[in-house]
Short mmCIF file of C-alpha atoms in Angstrom, two decimals:
data_model
loop_
_atom_site.label_atom_id
_atom_site.label_comp_id
_atom_site.label_asym_id
_atom_site.label_seq_id
_atom_site.Cartn_x
_atom_site.Cartn_y
_atom_site.Cartn_z
CA MET M 8 -30.30 -23.24 -50.74
CA ILE M 9 -27.00 -20.57 -50.42
CA PRO M 10 -28.23 -18.04 -48.73
CA PRO M 11 -28.39 -14.38 -50.72
CA GLY M 12 -25.00 -12.71 -50.17
CA ALA M 13 -23.37 -15.60 -48.23
CA ILE M 14 -20.62 -15.63 -51.21
CA ALA M 15 -18.65 -12.74 -52.72
CA ILE M 16 -16.71 -11.92 -55.61
CA VAL M 17 -13.46 -10.26 -54.24
CA GLY M 18 -11.02 -10.44 -57.57
CA ALA M 19 -12.27 -9.35 -61.02
CA ALA M 20 -9.99 -8.30 -64.26
CA GLU M 21 -9.96 -8.62 -67.73
CA THR M 22 -6.68 -9.13 -69.73
CA THR M 23 -4.03 -6.34 -69.91
CA GLU M 24 -5.06 -5.96 -73.76
CA LEU M 25 -8.43 -6.43 -75.53
CA GLY M 26 -9.01 -6.52 -78.98
CA VAL M 27 -6.21 -7.77 -81.16
CA ILE M 28 -3.41 -9.39 -78.95
CA PRO M 29 -1.34 -11.55 -81.95
CA HIS M 30 1.21 -11.88 -78.99
CA LEU M 31 -0.85 -14.50 -76.55
CA SER M 32 -1.74 -17.77 -77.10
CA GLU M 33 -4.87 -18.72 -75.64
CA ILE M 34 -3.34 -20.51 -72.16
CA GLY M 35 -1.40 -17.05 -72.00
CA LEU M 36 -4.67 -15.04 -72.30
CA HIS M 37 -6.14 -17.23 -69.53
CA ALA M 38 -2.83 -16.98 -67.34
CA ASP M 39 -3.03 -12.89 -67.75
CA ALA M 40 -6.27 -12.48 -66.89
CA ALA M 41 -5.77 -14.82 -63.92
CA LEU M 42 -2.77 -13.26 -62.69
CA ASN M 43 -4.30 -9.69 -63.10
CA ALA M 44 -7.52 -11.01 -60.74
CA MET M 45 -4.86 -12.21 -58.58
CA ALA M 46 -3.36 -8.79 -58.07
CA ASP M 47 -6.78 -7.12 -58.16
CA ALA M 48 -7.54 -9.33 -54.49
CA GLY M 49 -3.99 -9.64 -53.33
CA LEU M 50 -4.04 -13.37 -53.17
CA GLN M 51 -1.37 -15.90 -55.07
CA PRO M 52 -1.71 -18.65 -56.48
CA LYS M 53 -0.95 -20.80 -53.98
CA ASP M 54 -4.14 -18.78 -51.97
CA ILE M 55 -6.44 -20.55 -55.00
CA ASP M 56 -7.85 -23.97 -53.91
CA GLY M 57 -10.47 -23.92 -56.60
CA LEU M 58 -10.72 -23.72 -60.12
CA ALA M 59 -13.35 -23.25 -63.28
CA CYS M 60 -12.69 -22.60 -66.81
CA VAL M 61 -14.48 -23.67 -70.16
CA GLY M 62 -13.38 -24.45 -73.26
CA PRO M 63 -10.21 -26.38 -75.25
CA MET M 64 -8.52 -25.19 -71.73
CA ARG M 65 -9.48 -27.50 -69.24
CA PRO M 66 -9.22 -27.24 -65.92
CA GLN M 67 -5.89 -29.37 -65.81
CA MET M 68 -4.29 -27.33 -68.39
CA ILE M 69 -4.81 -23.95 -66.66
CA ALA M 70 -4.15 -25.67 -62.99
CA HIS M 71 -0.42 -26.77 -64.17
CA TYR M 72 0.37 -23.44 -66.14
CA LEU M 73 -0.59 -21.28 -63.34
CA GLY M 74 0.97 -23.71 -60.43
CA LEU M 75 -2.49 -24.47 -58.59
CA ALA M 76 -3.23 -27.25 -56.67
CA PRO M 77 -7.09 -27.05 -56.47
CA ARG M 78 -9.60 -29.28 -54.22
CA TRP M 79 -12.26 -28.19 -56.37
CA VAL M 80 -12.70 -28.10 -60.60
CA ASP M 81 -15.35 -26.85 -62.70
CA GLY M 82 -15.05 -27.25 -66.94
CA THR M 83 -18.74 -27.13 -67.37
CA GLY M 84 -19.01 -26.11 -71.01
CA VAL M 85 -22.54 -25.09 -72.69
CA GLY M 86 -21.14 -21.98 -74.66
CA GLY M 87 -20.40 -18.58 -73.52
CA CYS M 88 -22.89 -18.39 -70.50
CA SER M 89 -20.39 -21.17 -68.93
CA PHE M 90 -19.32 -18.58 -66.87
CA LEU M 91 -22.13 -17.88 -65.29
CA LEU M 92 -22.83 -21.36 -64.31
CA HIS M 93 -18.97 -21.56 -63.24
CA VAL M 94 -19.91 -18.57 -60.52
CA ARG M 95 -23.30 -20.17 -59.67
CA HIS M 96 -21.13 -24.04 -59.39
CA ALA M 97 -18.27 -22.59 -57.17
CA ALA M 98 -20.57 -20.53 -54.97
CA ALA M 99 -22.46 -23.95 -54.13
CA ALA M 100 -18.60 -25.46 -53.99
CA ILE M 101 -17.44 -22.64 -51.66
CA HIS M 102 -20.93 -23.18 -49.60
CA ALA M 103 -20.41 -26.52 -48.99
CA GLY M 104 -16.88 -26.57 -47.89
CA TYR M 105 -15.26 -28.45 -50.45
CA CYS M 106 -13.11 -24.99 -51.22
CA SER M 107 -12.48 -21.70 -50.31
CA THR M 108 -11.17 -19.74 -53.02
CA VAL M 109 -12.06 -20.17 -56.38
CA LEU M 110 -10.73 -18.75 -59.41
CA ILE M 111 -12.68 -18.31 -62.93
CA THR M 112 -10.69 -17.92 -65.93
CA HIS M 113 -11.66 -17.25 -69.43
CA GLY M 114 -9.34 -16.52 -72.23
CA GLU M 115 -9.96 -16.51 -76.16
CA SER M 116 -7.61 -16.21 -79.00
CA GLY M 117 -11.02 -15.42 -81.29
CA ARG M 118 -9.55 -13.11 -83.92
CA SER M 119 -5.42 -13.98 -84.09
CA ARG M 120 -6.02 -17.70 -83.62
CA VAL M 121 -2.64 -18.19 -81.50
CA ALA M 122 -2.45 -21.48 -80.43
CA ALA M 123 -6.33 -21.66 -80.94
CA MET M 124 -8.22 -25.07 -81.00
CA PRO M 125 -10.52 -25.88 -83.57
CA ARG M 126 -14.00 -25.25 -83.55
CA LEU M 127 -15.77 -28.14 -85.26
CA VAL M 128 -19.38 -28.91 -85.39
CA GLU M 129 -19.15 -32.90 -85.00
CA PRO M 130 -20.65 -34.73 -88.28
CA GLY M 131 -22.29 -37.21 -85.95
CA SER M 132 -24.08 -34.98 -83.51
CA LEU M 133 -27.58 -33.76 -83.38
CA ALA M 134 -26.62 -30.30 -85.11
CA GLY M 135 -24.07 -32.12 -87.33
CA GLN M 136 -26.88 -34.54 -88.84
CA PHE M 137 -30.25 -32.37 -89.22
CA GLU M 138 -29.07 -28.59 -89.31
CA MET M 139 -25.89 -28.62 -90.88
CA PRO M 140 -26.76 -30.82 -93.99
CA PHE M 141 -29.10 -27.76 -94.74
CA GLY M 142 -26.55 -25.44 -94.67
CA PRO M 143 -26.76 -23.29 -91.65
CA MET M 144 -23.29 -24.15 -89.53
CA GLY M 145 -22.61 -21.12 -87.59
CA PRO M 146 -23.99 -18.15 -85.06
CA PRO M 147 -24.28 -16.18 -88.76
CA THR M 148 -26.56 -18.74 -90.31
CA LEU M 149 -28.36 -19.82 -86.84
CA PHE M 150 -29.60 -16.98 -85.29
CA PRO M 151 -31.88 -15.62 -88.19
CA ILE M 152 -34.02 -18.48 -88.07
CA PRO M 153 -35.74 -17.62 -84.85
CA VAL M 154 -35.43 -13.32 -85.11
CA LEU M 155 -37.23 -13.77 -88.42
CA ARG M 156 -40.35 -15.29 -86.30
CA TYR M 157 -39.83 -12.82 -83.93
CA MET M 158 -39.96 -9.97 -86.30
CA LYS M 159 -43.17 -10.88 -87.61
CA THR M 160 -44.96 -12.35 -84.89
CA TYR M 161 -44.60 -8.75 -83.04
CA GLY M 162 -44.16 -6.38 -85.99
CA VAL M 163 -40.19 -5.52 -85.22
CA THR M 164 -38.80 -3.68 -87.49
CA HIS M 165 -35.34 -3.51 -88.97
CA GLU M 166 -35.10 -0.04 -87.27
CA GLN M 167 -36.03 -1.38 -84.23
CA LEU M 168 -34.31 -3.71 -84.39
CA ALA M 169 -30.78 -1.46 -85.66
CA MET M 170 -31.59 0.73 -82.60
CA VAL M 171 -30.25 -2.00 -80.04
CA ALA M 172 -27.07 -1.67 -82.02
CA VAL M 173 -26.97 2.65 -82.16
CA ILE M 174 -27.72 2.50 -78.40
CA GLN M 175 -24.63 0.07 -77.42
CA ARG M 176 -22.35 2.28 -79.71
CA GLU M 177 -23.44 5.04 -77.60
CA TRP M 178 -22.54 3.02 -74.13
CA ALA M 179 -19.21 1.83 -75.80
CA ALA M 180 -18.44 5.77 -76.74
CA ARG M 181 -17.97 5.67 -72.74
CA ASN M 182 -15.60 3.39 -72.69
CA PRO M 183 -11.99 3.68 -73.99
CA ARG M 184 -11.28 -0.23 -73.75
CA ALA M 185 -13.91 -0.80 -76.67
CA MET M 186 -13.13 -1.54 -79.44
CA HIS M 187 -15.42 0.81 -81.57
CA ARG M 188 -16.15 4.05 -80.24
CA ASP M 189 -17.39 6.24 -82.82
CA PRO M 190 -21.18 6.73 -82.79
CA ILE M 191 -23.55 5.29 -85.20
CA THR M 192 -27.19 5.89 -86.24
CA VAL M 193 -29.70 3.42 -87.29
CA GLU M 194 -29.33 4.21 -91.11
CA ASP M 195 -25.41 3.22 -90.46
CA VAL M 196 -26.65 -0.46 -88.98
CA LEU M 197 -29.09 -0.34 -91.93
CA ASN M 198 -26.42 0.22 -94.80
CA SER M 199 -23.78 -2.00 -93.30
CA ARG M 200 -23.07 -4.83 -95.00
CA MET M 201 -25.57 -8.33 -95.34
CA ILE M 202 -24.08 -10.89 -93.46
CA ALA M 203 -27.46 -13.07 -93.29
CA TYR M 204 -30.43 -11.97 -93.48
CA PRO M 205 -31.77 -9.79 -91.59
CA PHE M 206 -28.64 -9.23 -89.68
CA ARG M 207 -26.15 -6.51 -90.97
CA LEU M 208 -22.51 -6.15 -90.03
CA LEU M 209 -22.99 -3.30 -87.40
CA GLN M 210 -26.08 -6.41 -85.42
CA CYS M 211 -23.07 -8.93 -85.53
CA CYS M 212 -20.73 -9.13 -82.71
CA LEU M 213 -16.81 -8.29 -83.15
CA VAL M 214 -14.50 -10.91 -83.33
CA THR M 215 -11.46 -9.93 -80.74
CA ASP M 216 -8.70 -11.64 -78.69
CA GLY M 217 -9.25 -10.95 -74.45
CA GLY M 218 -9.95 -12.82 -71.30
CA GLY M 219 -11.11 -12.28 -68.16
CA ALA M 220 -11.21 -13.80 -64.65
CA LEU M 221 -13.23 -13.75 -61.37
CA ILE M 222 -11.86 -14.97 -57.98
CA LEU M 223 -14.82 -16.17 -54.81
CA THR M 224 -14.68 -16.71 -51.87
CA SER M 225 -17.30 -16.54 -48.79
CA ALA M 226 -18.47 -13.14 -47.49
CA ASP M 227 -17.31 -13.86 -44.08
CA ARG M 228 -14.05 -13.60 -45.80
CA ALA M 229 -14.60 -10.70 -48.54
CA ARG M 230 -13.87 -7.82 -45.84
CA ASP M 231 -10.08 -8.89 -45.79
CA PHE M 232 -9.44 -8.32 -49.35
CA PRO M 233 -8.21 -4.99 -51.01
CA THR M 234 -11.46 -4.46 -53.26
CA ARG M 235 -14.78 -3.91 -52.76
CA PRO M 236 -17.08 -7.29 -52.47
CA VAL M 237 -19.36 -7.99 -54.77
CA TYR M 238 -22.39 -10.27 -53.13
CA ILE M 239 -23.79 -13.17 -54.98
CA LEU M 240 -27.64 -12.53 -54.28
CA GLY M 241 -28.90 -15.34 -56.47
CA SER M 242 -28.48 -17.29 -59.79
CA GLY M 243 -30.01 -19.55 -62.30
CA GLU M 244 -28.88 -21.80 -64.90
CA SER M 245 -31.22 -24.42 -67.37
CA VAL M 246 -30.47 -25.79 -71.10
CA GLU M 247 -33.05 -26.87 -74.11
CA THR M 248 -32.18 -27.72 -77.33
CA PRO M 249 -28.73 -28.08 -79.10
CA MET M 250 -30.31 -27.69 -82.30
CA VAL M 251 -31.79 -23.67 -82.93
CA SER M 252 -34.42 -25.54 -85.19
CA GLN M 253 -35.92 -27.51 -82.14
CA MET M 254 -36.86 -24.27 -79.98
CA GLN M 255 -40.09 -24.57 -78.32
CA ASP M 256 -40.70 -21.52 -79.03
CA PHE M 257 -38.83 -19.21 -82.00
CA THR M 258 -40.24 -15.97 -79.92
CA SER M 259 -38.77 -16.85 -76.76
CA SER M 260 -36.13 -18.73 -74.63
CA ARG M 261 -37.32 -21.37 -72.22
CA ALA M 262 -33.88 -21.53 -71.25
CA PHE M 263 -33.77 -18.02 -70.49
CA ARG M 264 -37.49 -17.88 -68.69
CA VAL M 265 -36.09 -20.58 -66.29
CA ALA M 266 -32.73 -19.30 -65.35
CA GLY M 267 -33.84 -15.84 -65.12
CA ALA M 268 -37.04 -16.95 -62.67
CA GLU M 269 -34.32 -19.28 -60.81
CA ALA M 270 -31.96 -16.27 -60.26
CA PHE M 271 -34.88 -13.78 -59.17
CA ARG M 272 -36.17 -16.17 -56.80
CA THR M 273 -33.05 -17.41 -55.02
CA ALA M 274 -32.12 -13.63 -54.98
CA GLY M 275 -35.42 -12.40 -53.12
CA ILE M 276 -35.41 -9.35 -55.72
CA ARG M 277 -38.42 -8.08 -57.75
CA HIS M 278 -37.70 -6.36 -61.23
CA ALA M 279 -38.10 -2.67 -60.02
CA ASP M 280 -34.89 -3.74 -57.54
CA VAL M 281 -32.69 -3.94 -60.51
CA ASP M 282 -30.07 -0.96 -61.00
CA HIS M 283 -28.70 -2.38 -64.34
CA LEU M 284 -28.77 -5.26 -66.60
CA MET M 285 -26.20 -7.23 -68.88
CA ILE M 286 -27.71 -9.21 -71.42
CA TYR M 287 -25.27 -11.26 -73.56
CA ASP M 288 -25.72 -9.81 -77.17
CA ALA M 289 -23.74 -12.08 -79.58
CA PHE M 290 -26.34 -10.92 -82.68
CA ALA M 291 -28.85 -7.50 -82.06
CA HIS M 292 -31.84 -9.61 -80.89
CA LEU M 293 -30.27 -11.09 -78.18
CA PRO M 294 -30.83 -8.23 -75.73
CA LEU M 295 -34.70 -8.24 -76.87
CA TYR M 296 -35.42 -11.93 -76.01
CA GLY M 297 -33.54 -11.34 -72.57
CA LEU M 298 -35.50 -7.96 -71.63
CA GLU M 299 -38.62 -10.20 -72.19
CA ASP M 300 -37.61 -13.76 -71.18
CA LEU M 301 -36.01 -12.25 -67.58
CA GLY M 302 -39.84 -10.18 -67.13
CA PHE M 303 -38.98 -6.54 -67.31
CA VAL M 304 -41.08 -5.91 -70.56
CA PRO M 305 -43.99 -7.77 -71.80
CA ARG M 306 -43.93 -9.99 -74.84
CA GLY M 307 -43.07 -8.50 -77.98
CA GLU M 308 -42.93 -4.99 -76.30
CA ALA M 309 -38.68 -5.27 -75.91
CA ALA M 310 -38.30 -3.59 -79.43
CA ARG M 311 -40.22 -0.72 -78.68
CA PHE M 312 -38.98 -0.25 -75.12
CA VAL M 313 -35.22 -0.26 -76.70
CA TRP M 314 -36.55 2.25 -79.39
CA GLU M 315 -38.21 4.29 -76.51
CA ARG M 316 -34.34 4.64 -75.14
CA ASN M 317 -35.25 3.23 -71.89
CA THR M 318 -31.98 0.96 -71.87
CA ALA M 319 -29.58 4.33 -73.29
CA PRO M 320 -27.74 6.39 -70.88
CA GLY M 321 -29.97 8.04 -68.73
CA GLY M 322 -32.39 5.53 -69.47
CA ARG M 323 -34.45 4.15 -66.89
CA LEU M 324 -33.06 0.62 -67.35
CA PRO M 325 -28.94 0.80 -68.64
CA VAL M 326 -28.20 -2.35 -70.30
CA ASN M 327 -24.85 -3.42 -71.98
CA THR M 328 -22.97 -0.05 -69.94
CA ASN M 329 -19.90 -1.76 -71.65
CA GLY M 330 -20.77 -1.38 -75.73
CA GLY M 331 -21.40 -5.12 -75.42
CA GLY M 332 -20.24 -7.64 -77.91
CA LEU M 333 -21.55 -5.50 -80.77
CA SER M 334 -18.93 -2.85 -79.57
CA TYR M 335 -17.03 -3.46 -76.67
CA THR M 336 -15.11 -7.05 -77.17
CA HIS M 337 -16.23 -10.47 -78.09
CA THR M 338 -14.43 -12.93 -78.05
CA GLY M 339 -16.60 -16.17 -79.27
CA MET M 340 -17.67 -16.27 -75.49
CA TYR M 341 -18.75 -13.49 -74.16
CA GLY M 342 -20.13 -14.04 -70.58
CA MET M 343 -16.93 -13.20 -68.92
CA PHE M 344 -17.26 -9.65 -70.52
CA ALA M 345 -20.81 -9.70 -69.12
CA LEU M 346 -19.79 -10.33 -65.78
CA LEU M 347 -16.96 -8.46 -65.13
CA GLU M 348 -19.28 -5.14 -66.03
CA SER M 349 -21.80 -6.14 -63.63
CA VAL M 350 -18.94 -6.28 -61.11
CA ARG M 351 -17.56 -3.13 -62.14
CA GLN M 352 -20.92 -1.40 -62.29
CA VAL M 353 -21.44 -2.44 -58.80
CA ARG M 354 -18.48 -1.95 -57.43
CA GLY M 355 -18.51 1.51 -58.90
CA THR M 356 -15.80 1.68 -61.09
CA ALA M 357 -16.92 1.27 -64.51
CA PRO M 358 -15.87 3.18 -67.33
CA ALA M 359 -19.36 4.23 -67.95
CA GLN M 360 -20.60 4.04 -64.02
CA VAL M 361 -24.44 3.89 -63.76
CA PRO M 362 -25.20 6.38 -60.65
CA ASP M 363 -25.96 4.02 -57.58
CA VAL M 364 -26.00 0.68 -58.52
CA ARG M 365 -27.08 -1.71 -55.77
CA ILE M 366 -28.29 -4.83 -58.09
CA SER M 367 -26.93 -5.61 -60.83
CA VAL M 368 -28.20 -8.91 -63.20
CA CYS M 369 -25.86 -10.18 -65.75
CA HIS M 370 -27.41 -12.82 -68.14
CA GLY M 371 -26.13 -14.87 -70.93
CA VAL M 372 -26.52 -17.27 -73.52
CA GLY M 373 -24.92 -20.54 -74.70
CA GLY M 374 -24.96 -22.15 -78.27
CA MET M 375 -28.14 -21.11 -79.87
CA PHE M 376 -30.37 -20.44 -77.25
CA GLY M 377 -29.72 -23.75 -75.94
CA ALA M 378 -28.45 -22.96 -72.49
CA SER M 379 -28.42 -19.78 -70.31
CA GLY M 380 -27.30 -18.56 -67.27
CA THR M 381 -28.33 -15.72 -65.17
CA VAL M 382 -26.43 -14.07 -61.69
CA VAL M 383 -28.14 -11.41 -59.60
CA LEU M 384 -25.04 -8.84 -57.91
CA GLY M 385 -25.55 -7.21 -55.06
CA ARG M 386 -23.31 -4.09 -53.60
CA GLU M 387 -24.25 -4.83 -49.73
CA ARG M 388 -25.09 -8.13 -48.16
CA PRO M 389 -28.76 -8.91 -47.10
#
């Protein structure tokens, strides 16, 4: 096992612009984010010997475009949380001596679709054979399947589900780069256009352009960089099923539980040690599942926990402080942006900075609960 704090993040940046970027292709977004992260760390392409990325932009494409000659690459793709797995894999590679400095990139023209690769469900895949013929074929029609059972089992109201979006908009209001910053109410959410029951428009993620990048190296080298290092204390990963209809339990994600428990175990922390939490929020129910499956609240209690404003500005567990995928940005794969906000909070440089964040937990989902990754970041090396 990698000792907690043995690896650090020394570079972190998003694309220069976020939201609508019609003048950059997906590989251009990768490059913009990567160069910004290198500038943040004071590095040049020749200093990078490890590379990870996901999706249509395979490592060989990014390496060629940036002029890299990596000794280690990772193209793991399990959906929007792939970047959290990349952090875990890169930490292991650095610790094993396969490379010394890893660049993880993301770029996606989710809104403008400039030179973007098609997003298809293969007819011969499990989902293509056994779910798509019955109608559901994308996130807005697949995610409602478990949430309806969750709401019925625990008595969660539409108003409580709407509160997730309301609170995240409060965080977004403090973030100048957030795509939507105007305040909203529970009534606004419930009066917004129905997308797929029970989700209304304001409970669904944005569709944007953008990207981000991280640079990792050993903690022994971290003090040589211009920015405050953020230490990787622990991590976890898991997968469950490529079909949402085949989840073990519609009210809980097995992948969430496995990845989260492993991250806490390897970090050697308790829930009371966590100052800040990021939970991938493609739709408004995901923070509820995350709060419960990570063990921050008992099963069935997350909706009330949010309703009582525990996750809001000034609350005892700040969650999704950049505004999340619901109000900040969501290019299609959001995990990189959640990681970047955790890094900013630990560095003390976030637009909506939470006071004295020493430990941040970042948790992601891939597919429709099909995969998960969790990373624990800390200000100090144990």
